[in-house]
PDB file of C-alpha atoms and ligand atoms in Angstrom:
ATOM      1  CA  UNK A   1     170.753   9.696 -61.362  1.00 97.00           C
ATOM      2  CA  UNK A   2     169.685  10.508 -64.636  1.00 96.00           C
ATOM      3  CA  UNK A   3     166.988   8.212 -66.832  1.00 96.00           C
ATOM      4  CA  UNK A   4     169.517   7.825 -69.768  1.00 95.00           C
ATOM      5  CA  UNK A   5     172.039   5.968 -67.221  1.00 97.00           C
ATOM      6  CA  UNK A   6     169.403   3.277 -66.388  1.00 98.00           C
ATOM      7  CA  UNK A   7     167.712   3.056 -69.732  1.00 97.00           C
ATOM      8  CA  UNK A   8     171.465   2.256 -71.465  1.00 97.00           C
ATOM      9  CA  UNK A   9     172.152   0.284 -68.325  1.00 98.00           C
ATOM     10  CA  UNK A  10     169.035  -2.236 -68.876  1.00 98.00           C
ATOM     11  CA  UNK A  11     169.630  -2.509 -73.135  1.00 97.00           C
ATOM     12  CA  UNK A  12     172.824  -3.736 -71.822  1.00 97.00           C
ATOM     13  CA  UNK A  13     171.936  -6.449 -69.541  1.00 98.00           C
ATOM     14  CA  UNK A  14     169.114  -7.805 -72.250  1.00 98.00           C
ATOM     15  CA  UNK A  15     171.811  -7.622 -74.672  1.00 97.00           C
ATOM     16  CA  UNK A  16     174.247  -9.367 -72.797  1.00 97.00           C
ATOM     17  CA  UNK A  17     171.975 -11.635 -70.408  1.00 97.00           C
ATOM     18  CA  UNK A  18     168.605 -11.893 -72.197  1.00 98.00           C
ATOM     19  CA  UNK A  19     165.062 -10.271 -71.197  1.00 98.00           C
ATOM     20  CA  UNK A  20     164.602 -12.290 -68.394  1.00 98.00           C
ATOM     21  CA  UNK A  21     167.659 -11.279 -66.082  1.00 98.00           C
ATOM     22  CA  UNK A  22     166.046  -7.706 -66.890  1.00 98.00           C
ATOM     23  CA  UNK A  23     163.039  -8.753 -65.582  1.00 98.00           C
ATOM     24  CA  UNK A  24     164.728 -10.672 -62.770  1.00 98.00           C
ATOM     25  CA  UNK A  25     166.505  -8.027 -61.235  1.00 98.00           C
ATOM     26  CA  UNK A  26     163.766  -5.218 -61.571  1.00 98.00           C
ATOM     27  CA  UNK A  27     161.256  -7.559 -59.817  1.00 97.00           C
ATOM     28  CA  UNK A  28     163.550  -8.509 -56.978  1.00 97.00           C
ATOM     29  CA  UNK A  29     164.719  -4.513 -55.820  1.00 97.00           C
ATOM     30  CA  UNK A  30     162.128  -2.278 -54.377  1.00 96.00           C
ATOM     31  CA  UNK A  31     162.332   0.276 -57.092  1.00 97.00           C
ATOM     32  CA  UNK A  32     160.062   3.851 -56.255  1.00 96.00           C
ATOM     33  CA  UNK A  33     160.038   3.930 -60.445  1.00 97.00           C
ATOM     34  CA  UNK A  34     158.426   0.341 -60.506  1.00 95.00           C
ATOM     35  CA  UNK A  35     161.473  -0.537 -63.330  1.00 96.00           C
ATOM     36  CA  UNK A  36     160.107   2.110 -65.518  1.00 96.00           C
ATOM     37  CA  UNK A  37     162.739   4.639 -67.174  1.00 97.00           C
ATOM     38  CA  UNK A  38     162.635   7.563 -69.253  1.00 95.00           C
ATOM     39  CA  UNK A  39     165.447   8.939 -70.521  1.00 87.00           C
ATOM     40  CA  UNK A  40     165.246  12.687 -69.497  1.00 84.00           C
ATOM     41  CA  UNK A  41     163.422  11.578 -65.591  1.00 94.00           C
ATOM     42  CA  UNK A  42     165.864  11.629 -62.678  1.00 96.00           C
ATOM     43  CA  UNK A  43     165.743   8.584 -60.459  1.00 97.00           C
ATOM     44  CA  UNK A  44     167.389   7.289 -57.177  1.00 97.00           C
ATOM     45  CA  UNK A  45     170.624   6.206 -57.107  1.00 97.00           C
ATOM     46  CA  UNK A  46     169.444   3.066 -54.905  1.00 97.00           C
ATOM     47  CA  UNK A  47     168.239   2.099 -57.648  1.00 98.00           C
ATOM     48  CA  UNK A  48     170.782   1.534 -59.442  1.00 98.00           C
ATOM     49  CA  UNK A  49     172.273  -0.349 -56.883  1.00 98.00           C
ATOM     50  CA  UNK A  50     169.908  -2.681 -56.182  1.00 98.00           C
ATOM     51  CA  UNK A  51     169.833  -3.391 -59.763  1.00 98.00           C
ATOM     52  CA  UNK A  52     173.157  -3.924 -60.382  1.00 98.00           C
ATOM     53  CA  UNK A  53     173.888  -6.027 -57.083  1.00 98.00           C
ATOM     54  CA  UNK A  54     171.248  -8.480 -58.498  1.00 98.00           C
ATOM     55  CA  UNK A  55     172.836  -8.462 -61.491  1.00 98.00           C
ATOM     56  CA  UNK A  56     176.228  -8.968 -59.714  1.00 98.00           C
ATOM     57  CA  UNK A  57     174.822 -11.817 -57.416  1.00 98.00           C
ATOM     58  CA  UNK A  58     172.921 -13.392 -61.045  1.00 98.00           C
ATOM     59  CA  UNK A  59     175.842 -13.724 -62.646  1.00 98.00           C
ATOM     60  CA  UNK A  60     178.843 -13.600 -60.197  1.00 98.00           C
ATOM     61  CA  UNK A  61     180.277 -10.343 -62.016  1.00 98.00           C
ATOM     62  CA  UNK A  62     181.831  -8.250 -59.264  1.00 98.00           C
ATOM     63  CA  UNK A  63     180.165  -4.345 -59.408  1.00 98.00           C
ATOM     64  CA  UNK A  64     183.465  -3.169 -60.033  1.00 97.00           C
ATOM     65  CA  UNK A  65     183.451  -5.371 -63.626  1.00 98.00           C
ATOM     66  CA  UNK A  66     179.819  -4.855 -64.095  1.00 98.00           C
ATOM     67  CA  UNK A  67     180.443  -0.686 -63.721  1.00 98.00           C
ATOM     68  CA  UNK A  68     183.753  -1.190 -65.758  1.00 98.00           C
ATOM     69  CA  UNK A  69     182.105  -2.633 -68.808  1.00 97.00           C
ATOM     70  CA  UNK A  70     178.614  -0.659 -68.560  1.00 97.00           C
ATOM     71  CA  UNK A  71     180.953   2.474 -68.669  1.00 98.00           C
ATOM     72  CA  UNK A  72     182.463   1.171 -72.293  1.00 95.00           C
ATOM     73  CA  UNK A  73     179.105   1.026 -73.753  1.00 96.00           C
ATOM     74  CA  UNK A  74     178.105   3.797 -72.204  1.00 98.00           C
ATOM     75  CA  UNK A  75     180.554   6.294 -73.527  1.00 98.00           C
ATOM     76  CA  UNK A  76     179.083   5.014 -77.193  1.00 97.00           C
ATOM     77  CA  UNK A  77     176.103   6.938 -75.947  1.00 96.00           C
ATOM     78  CA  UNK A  78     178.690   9.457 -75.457  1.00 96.00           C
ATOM     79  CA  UNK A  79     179.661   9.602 -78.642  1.00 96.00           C
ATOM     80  CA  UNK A  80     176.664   9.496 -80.707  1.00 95.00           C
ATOM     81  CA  UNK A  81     174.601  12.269 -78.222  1.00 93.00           C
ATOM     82  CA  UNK A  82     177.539  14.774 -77.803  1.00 93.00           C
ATOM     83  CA  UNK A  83     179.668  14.682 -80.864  1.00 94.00           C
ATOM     84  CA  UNK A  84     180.813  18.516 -80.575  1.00 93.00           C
ATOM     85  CA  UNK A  85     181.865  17.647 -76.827  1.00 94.00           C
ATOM     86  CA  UNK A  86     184.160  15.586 -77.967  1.00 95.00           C
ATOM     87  CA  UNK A  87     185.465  17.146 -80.692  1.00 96.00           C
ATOM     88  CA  UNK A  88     186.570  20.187 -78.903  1.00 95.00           C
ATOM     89  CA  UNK A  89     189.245  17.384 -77.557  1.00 97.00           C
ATOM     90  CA  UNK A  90     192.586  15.886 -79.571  1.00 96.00           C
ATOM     91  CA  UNK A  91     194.565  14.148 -77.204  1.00 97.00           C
ATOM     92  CA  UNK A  92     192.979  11.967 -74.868  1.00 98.00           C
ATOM     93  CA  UNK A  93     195.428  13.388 -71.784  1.00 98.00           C
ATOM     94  CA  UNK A  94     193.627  16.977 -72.357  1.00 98.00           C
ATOM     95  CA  UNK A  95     190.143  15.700 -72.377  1.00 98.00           C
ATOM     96  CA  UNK A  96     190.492  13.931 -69.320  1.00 98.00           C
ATOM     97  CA  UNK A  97     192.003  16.943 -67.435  1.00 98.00           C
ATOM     98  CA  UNK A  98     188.536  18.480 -68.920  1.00 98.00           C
ATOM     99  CA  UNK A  99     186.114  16.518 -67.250  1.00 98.00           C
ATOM    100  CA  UNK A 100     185.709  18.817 -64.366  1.00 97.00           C
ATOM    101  CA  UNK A 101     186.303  22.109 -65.558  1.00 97.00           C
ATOM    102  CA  UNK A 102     184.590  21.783 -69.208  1.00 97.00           C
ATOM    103  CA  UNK A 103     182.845  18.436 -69.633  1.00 97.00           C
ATOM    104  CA  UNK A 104     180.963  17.817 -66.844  1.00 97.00           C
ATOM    105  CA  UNK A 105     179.953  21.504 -66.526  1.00 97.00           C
ATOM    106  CA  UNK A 106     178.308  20.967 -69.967  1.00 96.00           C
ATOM    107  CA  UNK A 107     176.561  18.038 -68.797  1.00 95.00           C
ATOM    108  CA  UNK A 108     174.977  20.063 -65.651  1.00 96.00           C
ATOM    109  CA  UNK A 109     173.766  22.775 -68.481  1.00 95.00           C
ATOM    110  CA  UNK A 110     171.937  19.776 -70.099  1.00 92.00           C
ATOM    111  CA  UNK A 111     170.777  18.017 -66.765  1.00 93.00           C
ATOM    112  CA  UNK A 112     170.633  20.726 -64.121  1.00 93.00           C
ATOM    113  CA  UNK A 113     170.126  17.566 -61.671  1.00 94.00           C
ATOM    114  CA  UNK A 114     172.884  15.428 -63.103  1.00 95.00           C
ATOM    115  CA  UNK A 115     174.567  13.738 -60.045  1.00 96.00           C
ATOM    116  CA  UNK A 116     177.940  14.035 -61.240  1.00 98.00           C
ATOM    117  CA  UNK A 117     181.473  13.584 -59.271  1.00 98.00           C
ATOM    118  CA  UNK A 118     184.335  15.772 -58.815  1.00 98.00           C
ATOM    119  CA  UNK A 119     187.867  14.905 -60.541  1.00 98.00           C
ATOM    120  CA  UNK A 120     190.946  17.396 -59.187  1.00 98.00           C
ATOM    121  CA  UNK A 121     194.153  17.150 -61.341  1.00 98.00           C
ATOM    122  CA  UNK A 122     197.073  16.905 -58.954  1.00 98.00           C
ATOM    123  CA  UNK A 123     199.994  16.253 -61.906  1.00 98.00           C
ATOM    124  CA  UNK A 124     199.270  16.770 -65.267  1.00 98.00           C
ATOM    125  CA  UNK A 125     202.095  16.297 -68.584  1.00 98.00           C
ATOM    126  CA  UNK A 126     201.659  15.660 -71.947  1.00 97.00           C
ATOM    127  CA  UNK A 127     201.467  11.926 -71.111  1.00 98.00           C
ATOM    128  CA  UNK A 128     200.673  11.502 -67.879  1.00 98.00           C
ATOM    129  CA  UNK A 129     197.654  12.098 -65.332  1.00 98.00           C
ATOM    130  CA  UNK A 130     196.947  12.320 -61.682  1.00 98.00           C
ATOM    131  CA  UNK A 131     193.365  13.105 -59.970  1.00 98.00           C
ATOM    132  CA  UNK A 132     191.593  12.295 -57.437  1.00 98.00           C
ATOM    133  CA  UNK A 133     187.660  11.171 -57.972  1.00 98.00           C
ATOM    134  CA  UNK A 134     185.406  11.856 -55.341  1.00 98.00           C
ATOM    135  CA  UNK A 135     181.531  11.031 -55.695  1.00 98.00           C
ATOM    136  CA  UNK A 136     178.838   9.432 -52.856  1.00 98.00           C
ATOM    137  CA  UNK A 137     178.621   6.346 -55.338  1.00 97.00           C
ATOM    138  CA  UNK A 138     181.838   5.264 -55.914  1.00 98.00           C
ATOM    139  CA  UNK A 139     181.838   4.235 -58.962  1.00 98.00           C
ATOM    140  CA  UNK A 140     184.937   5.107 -59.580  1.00 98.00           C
ATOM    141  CA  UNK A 141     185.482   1.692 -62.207  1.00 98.00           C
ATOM    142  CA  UNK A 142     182.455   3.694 -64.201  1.00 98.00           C
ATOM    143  CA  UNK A 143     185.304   6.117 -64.278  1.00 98.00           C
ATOM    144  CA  UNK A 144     187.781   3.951 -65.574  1.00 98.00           C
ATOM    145  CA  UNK A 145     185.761   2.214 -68.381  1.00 98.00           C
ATOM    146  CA  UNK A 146     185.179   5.655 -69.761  1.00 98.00           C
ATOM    147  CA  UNK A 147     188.740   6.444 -69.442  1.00 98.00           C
ATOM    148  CA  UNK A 148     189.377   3.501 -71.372  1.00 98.00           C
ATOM    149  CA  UNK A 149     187.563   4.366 -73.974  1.00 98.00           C
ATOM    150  CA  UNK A 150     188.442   7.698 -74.160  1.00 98.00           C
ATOM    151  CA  UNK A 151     192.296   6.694 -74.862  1.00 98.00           C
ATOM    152  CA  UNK A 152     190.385   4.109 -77.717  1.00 98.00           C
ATOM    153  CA  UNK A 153     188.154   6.728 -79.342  1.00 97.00           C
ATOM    154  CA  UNK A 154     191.905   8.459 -79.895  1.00 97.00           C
ATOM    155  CA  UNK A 155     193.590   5.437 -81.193  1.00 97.00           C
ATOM    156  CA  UNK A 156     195.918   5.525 -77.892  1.00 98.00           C
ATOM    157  CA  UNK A 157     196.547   2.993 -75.137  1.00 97.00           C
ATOM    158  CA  UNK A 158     197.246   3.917 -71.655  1.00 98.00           C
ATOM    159  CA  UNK A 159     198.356   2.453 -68.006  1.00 98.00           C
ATOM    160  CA  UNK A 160     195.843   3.393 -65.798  1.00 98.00           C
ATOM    161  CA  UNK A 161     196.178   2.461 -62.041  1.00 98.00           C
ATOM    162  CA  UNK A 162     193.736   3.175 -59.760  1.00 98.00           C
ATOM    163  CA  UNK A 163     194.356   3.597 -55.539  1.00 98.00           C
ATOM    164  CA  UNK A 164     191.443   3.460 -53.023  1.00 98.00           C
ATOM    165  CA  UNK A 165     191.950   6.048 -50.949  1.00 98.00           C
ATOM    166  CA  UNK A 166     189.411   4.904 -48.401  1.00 98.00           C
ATOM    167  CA  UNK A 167     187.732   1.967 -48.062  1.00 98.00           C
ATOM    168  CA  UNK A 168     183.844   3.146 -49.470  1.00 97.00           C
ATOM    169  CA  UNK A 169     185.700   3.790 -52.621  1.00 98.00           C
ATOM    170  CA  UNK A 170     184.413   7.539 -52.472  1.00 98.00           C
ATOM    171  CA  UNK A 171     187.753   9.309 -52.743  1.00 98.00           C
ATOM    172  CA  UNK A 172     190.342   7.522 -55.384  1.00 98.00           C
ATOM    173  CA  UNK A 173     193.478   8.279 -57.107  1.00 98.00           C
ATOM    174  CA  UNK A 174     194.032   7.391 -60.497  1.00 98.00           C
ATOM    175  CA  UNK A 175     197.602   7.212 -61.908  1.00 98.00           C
ATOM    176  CA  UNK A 176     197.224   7.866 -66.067  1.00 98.00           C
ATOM    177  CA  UNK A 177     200.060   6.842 -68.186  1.00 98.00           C
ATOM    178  CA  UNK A 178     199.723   7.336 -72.268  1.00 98.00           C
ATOM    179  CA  UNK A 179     201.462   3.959 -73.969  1.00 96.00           C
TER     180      UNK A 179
HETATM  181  C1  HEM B   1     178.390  10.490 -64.757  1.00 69.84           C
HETATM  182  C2  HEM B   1     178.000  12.708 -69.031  1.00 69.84           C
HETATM  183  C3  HEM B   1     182.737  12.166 -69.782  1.00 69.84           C
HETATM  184  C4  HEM B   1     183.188  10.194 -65.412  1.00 69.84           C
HETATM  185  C5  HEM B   1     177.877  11.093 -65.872  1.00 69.84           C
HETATM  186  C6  HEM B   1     176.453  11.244 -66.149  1.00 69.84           C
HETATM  187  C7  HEM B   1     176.355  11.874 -67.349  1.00 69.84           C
HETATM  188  C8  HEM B   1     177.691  12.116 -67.832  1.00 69.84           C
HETATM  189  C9  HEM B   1     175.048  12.244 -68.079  1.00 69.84           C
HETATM  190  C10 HEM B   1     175.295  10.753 -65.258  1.00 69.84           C
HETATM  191  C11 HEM B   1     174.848  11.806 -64.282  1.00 69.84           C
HETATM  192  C12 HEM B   1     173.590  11.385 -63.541  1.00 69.84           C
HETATM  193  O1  HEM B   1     173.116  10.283 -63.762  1.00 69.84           O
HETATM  194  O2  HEM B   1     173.022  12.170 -62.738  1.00 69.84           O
HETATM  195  C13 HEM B   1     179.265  12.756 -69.597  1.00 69.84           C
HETATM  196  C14 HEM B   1     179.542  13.250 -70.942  1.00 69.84           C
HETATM  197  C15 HEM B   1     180.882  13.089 -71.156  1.00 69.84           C
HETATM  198  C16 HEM B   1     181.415  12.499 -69.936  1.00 69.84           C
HETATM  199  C17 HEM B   1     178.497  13.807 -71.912  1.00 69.84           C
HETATM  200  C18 HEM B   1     181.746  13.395 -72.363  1.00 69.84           C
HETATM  201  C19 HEM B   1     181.436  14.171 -73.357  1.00 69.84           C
HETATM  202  C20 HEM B   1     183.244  11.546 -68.684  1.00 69.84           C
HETATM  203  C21 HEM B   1     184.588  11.032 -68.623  1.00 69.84           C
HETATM  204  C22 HEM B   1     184.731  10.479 -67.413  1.00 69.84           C
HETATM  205  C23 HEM B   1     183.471  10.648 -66.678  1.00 69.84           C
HETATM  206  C24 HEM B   1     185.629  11.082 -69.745  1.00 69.84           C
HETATM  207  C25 HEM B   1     185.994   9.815 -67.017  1.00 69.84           C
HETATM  208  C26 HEM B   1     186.392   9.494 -65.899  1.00 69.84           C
HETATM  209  C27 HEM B   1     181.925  10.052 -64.872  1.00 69.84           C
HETATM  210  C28 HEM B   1     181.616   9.255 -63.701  1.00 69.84           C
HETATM  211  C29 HEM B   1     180.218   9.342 -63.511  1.00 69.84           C
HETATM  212  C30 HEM B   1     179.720  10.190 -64.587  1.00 69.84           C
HETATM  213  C31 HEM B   1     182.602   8.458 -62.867  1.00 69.84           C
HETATM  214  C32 HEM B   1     179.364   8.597 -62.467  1.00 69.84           C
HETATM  215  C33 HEM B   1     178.797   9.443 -61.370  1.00 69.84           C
HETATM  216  C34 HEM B   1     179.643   9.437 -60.109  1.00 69.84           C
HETATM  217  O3  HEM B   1     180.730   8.799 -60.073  1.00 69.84           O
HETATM  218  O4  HEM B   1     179.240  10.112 -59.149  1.00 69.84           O
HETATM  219  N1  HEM B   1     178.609  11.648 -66.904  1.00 69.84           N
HETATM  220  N2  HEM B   1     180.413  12.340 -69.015  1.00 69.84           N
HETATM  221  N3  HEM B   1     182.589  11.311 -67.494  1.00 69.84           N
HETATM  222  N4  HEM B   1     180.771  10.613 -65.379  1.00 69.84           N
HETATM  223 FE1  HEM B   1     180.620  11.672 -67.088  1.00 69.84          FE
END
């Protein structure tokens, strides 16, 4: 997982929860980096889930919530480090549908070690979405916050439903409908 992921991640939880939950949670998992981020390193993806299940059992956030709203600040990263990405897109539906085939392709040019999940478009209209997300982490409510906030950043609402199709959370459907 890449540096910038963790590095957001912990300005987040000092924002939110103060300097000493940061320092809380780094000293109680058994982190390889010692806590220590840089932006462009790559770094386990144990890590980040020790981190965040401290921060879960801290403050009695589920993982699901704590991905769900780290993913809405996150995508302000988005925005600021990839504004041409984003304004290849004008409807919120289309970018979506993008992530696989465009976006995230992009993102592998940048970070050739970018651990990045798969999103297949079953049923696609011009407001409405079906795919299936499939990635080892399952953090498929990371997904959703940035969906979220991609419907936001084009002054649209949506419906989004989400169905576990196992029980890891590694393979999920989510049901997209524009407002
Ligand atoms: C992960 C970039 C849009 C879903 C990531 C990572 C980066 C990234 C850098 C971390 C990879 C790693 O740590 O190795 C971007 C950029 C985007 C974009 C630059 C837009 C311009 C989206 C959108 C979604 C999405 C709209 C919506 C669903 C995800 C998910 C992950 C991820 C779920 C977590 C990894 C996983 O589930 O395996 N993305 N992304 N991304 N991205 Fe994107």
């Amino acid at each position: 997982m890449k540096g910038i992921v963790f590095t957001e991640f912990l300005d987040l939880v000092e924002d939110k929860f103060g300097l000493e939950m940061v320092d809380n949670i780094i000293t109680s998992s058994t982190l390889d980096s010692g806590g220590v981020y840089t932006a462009v390193g790559t770094y386990s993806f144990s890590e980040m889930l020790q981190l965040l299940q401290h921060l879960s059992a801290n403050t009695g956030i589920s993982i699901d919530n704590l991905l769900l709203v780290y993913a809405e600040h996150f995508f302000s990263v988005i925005e600021r480090s990839y504004p041409g990405l984003l304004a290849t897109y004008k409807d919120p539906i289309e970018m979506l549908a993008s992530i696989e085939n465009h976006i995230h392709i992009e993102v592998r040019k940048i970070y050739p070690d970018a651990e990045l999940p798969t999103f297949e478009v079953l049923e696609k209209s011009e407001k409405s979405l079906v795919m299936i997300y499939k990635s080892s982490r399952a953090m498929h409510h990371f997904g959703l916050g940035l969906m979220n906030k991609t419907f936001e950043h084009f002054n649209a609402t949506a419906t989004i439903e989400l169905e576990k199709l196992n029980d890891q959370g590694t393979k999920v459907k989510f049901i997209i409908n524009k407002n």
